[in-house]
Short mmCIF file of N, CA and C in Angstrom, two decimals:
data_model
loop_
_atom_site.label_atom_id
_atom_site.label_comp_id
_atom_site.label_asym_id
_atom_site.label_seq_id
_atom_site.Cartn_x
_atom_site.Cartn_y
_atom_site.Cartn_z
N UNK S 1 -20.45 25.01 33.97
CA UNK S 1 -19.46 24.09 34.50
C UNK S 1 -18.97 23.16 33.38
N UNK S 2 -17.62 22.62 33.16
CA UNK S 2 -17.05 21.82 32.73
C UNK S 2 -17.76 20.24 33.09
N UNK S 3 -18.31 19.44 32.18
CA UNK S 3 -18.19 18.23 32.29
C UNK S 3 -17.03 17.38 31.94
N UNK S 4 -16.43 16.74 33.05
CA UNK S 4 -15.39 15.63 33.31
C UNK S 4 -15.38 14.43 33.02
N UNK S 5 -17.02 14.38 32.67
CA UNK S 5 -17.29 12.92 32.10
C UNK S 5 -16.72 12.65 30.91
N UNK S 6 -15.53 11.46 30.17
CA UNK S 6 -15.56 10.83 29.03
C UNK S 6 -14.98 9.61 28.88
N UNK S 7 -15.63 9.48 27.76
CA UNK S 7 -14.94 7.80 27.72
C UNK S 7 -13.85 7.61 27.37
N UNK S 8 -12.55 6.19 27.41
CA UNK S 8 -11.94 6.11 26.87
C UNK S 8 -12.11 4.66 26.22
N UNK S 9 -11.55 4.67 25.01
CA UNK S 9 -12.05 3.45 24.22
C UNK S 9 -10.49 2.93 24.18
N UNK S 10 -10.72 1.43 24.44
CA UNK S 10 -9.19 0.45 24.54
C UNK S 10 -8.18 0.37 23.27
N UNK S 11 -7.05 0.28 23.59
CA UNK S 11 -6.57 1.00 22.34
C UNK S 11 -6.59 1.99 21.27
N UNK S 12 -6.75 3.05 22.60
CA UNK S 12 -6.88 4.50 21.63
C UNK S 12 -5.63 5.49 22.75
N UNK S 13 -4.65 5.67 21.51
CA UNK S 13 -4.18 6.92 22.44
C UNK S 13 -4.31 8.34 22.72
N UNK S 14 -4.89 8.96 23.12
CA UNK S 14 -5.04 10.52 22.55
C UNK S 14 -4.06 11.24 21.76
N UNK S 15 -3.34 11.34 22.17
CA UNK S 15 -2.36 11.43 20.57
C UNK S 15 -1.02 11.27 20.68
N UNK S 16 -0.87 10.67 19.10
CA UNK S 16 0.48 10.54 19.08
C UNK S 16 1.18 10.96 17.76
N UNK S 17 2.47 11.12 18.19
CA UNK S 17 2.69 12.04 17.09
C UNK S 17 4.05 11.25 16.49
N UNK S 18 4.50 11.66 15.51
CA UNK S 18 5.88 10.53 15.05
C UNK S 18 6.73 11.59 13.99
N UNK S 19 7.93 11.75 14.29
CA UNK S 19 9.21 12.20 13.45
C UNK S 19 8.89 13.67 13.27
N UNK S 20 8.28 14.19 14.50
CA UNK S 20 8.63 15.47 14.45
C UNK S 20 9.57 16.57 14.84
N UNK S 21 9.60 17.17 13.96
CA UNK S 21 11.07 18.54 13.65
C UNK S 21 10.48 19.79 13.78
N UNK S 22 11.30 20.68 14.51
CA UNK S 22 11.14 22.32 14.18
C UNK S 22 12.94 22.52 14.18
N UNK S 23 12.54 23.89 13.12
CA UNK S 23 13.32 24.95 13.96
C UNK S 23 12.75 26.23 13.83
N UNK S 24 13.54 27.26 14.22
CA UNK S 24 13.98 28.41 14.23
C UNK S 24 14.51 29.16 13.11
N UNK S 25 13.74 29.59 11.92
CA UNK S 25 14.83 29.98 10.98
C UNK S 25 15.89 28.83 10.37
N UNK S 26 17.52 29.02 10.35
CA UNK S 26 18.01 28.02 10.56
C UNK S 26 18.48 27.22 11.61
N UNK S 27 18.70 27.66 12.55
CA UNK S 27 18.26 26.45 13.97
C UNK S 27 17.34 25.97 14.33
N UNK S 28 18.13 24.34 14.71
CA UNK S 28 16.93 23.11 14.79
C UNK S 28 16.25 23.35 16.26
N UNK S 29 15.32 23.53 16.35
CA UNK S 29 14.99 23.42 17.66
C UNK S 29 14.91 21.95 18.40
N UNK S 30 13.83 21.23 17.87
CA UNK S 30 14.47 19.47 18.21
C UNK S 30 14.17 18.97 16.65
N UNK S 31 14.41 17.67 16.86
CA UNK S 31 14.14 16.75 15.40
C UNK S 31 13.87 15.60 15.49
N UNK S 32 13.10 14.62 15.08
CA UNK S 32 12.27 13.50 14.95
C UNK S 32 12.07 12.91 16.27
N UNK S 33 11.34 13.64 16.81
CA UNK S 33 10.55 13.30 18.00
C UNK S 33 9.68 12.55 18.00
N UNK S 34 9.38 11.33 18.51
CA UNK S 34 8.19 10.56 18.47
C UNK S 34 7.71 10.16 20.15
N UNK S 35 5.96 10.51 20.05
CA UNK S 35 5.90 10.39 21.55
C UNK S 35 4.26 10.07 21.19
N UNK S 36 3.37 8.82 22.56
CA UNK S 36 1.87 8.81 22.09
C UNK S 36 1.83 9.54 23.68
N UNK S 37 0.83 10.03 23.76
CA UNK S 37 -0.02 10.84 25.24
C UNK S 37 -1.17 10.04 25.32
N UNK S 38 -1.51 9.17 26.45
CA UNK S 38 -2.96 8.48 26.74
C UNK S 38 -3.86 9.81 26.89
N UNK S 39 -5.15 8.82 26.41
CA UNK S 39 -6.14 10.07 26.83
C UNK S 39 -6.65 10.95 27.63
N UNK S 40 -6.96 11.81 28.74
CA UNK S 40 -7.26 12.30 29.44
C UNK S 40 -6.09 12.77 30.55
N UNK S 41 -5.00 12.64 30.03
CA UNK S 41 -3.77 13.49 30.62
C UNK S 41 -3.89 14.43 29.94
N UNK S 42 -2.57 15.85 30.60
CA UNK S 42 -2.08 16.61 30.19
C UNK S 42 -0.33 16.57 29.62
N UNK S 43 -0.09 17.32 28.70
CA UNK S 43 1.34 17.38 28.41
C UNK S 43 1.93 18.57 28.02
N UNK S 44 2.97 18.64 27.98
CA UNK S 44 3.67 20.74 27.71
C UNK S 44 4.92 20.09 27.47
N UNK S 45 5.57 21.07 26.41
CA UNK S 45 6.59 21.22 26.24
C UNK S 45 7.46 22.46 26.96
N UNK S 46 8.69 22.03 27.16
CA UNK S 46 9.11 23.49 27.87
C UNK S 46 10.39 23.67 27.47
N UNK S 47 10.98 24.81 27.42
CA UNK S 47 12.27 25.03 26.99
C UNK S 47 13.55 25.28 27.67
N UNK S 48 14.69 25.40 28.43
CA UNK S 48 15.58 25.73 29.00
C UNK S 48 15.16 26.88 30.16
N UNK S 49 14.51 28.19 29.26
CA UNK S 49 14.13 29.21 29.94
C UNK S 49 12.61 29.59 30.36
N UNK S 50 12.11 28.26 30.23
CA UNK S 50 10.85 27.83 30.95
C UNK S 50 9.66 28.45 30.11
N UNK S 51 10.45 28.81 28.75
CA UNK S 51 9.24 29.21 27.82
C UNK S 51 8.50 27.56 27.51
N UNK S 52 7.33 27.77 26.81
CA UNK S 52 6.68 26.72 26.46
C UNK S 52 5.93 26.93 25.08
#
């Protein structure tokens, strides 16, 4: 079984990320994205056609 137990410590975000870019070859897919995720959530990216 999965333990569910953990801590979170105050002022901590689980992650965050800052001025991120992709693309494709030469298409941009996005560009300077900045986003923090608290800890113990989930997050996904998804695309138009529900790829991820």
């Amino acid at each position: 079984m999965i333990d569910h137990n953990y801590v979170v410590r105050e002022n901590c975000s689980g992650l965050q990320v800052e001025g991120l870019s992709k693309t494709w070859g030469a298409i941009p897919v996005f560009s300077d994205i900045s986003f923090a995720q608290p800890p113990g959530t989930i997050f996904g990216v998804e695309g138009d056609n529900g790829a991820g």
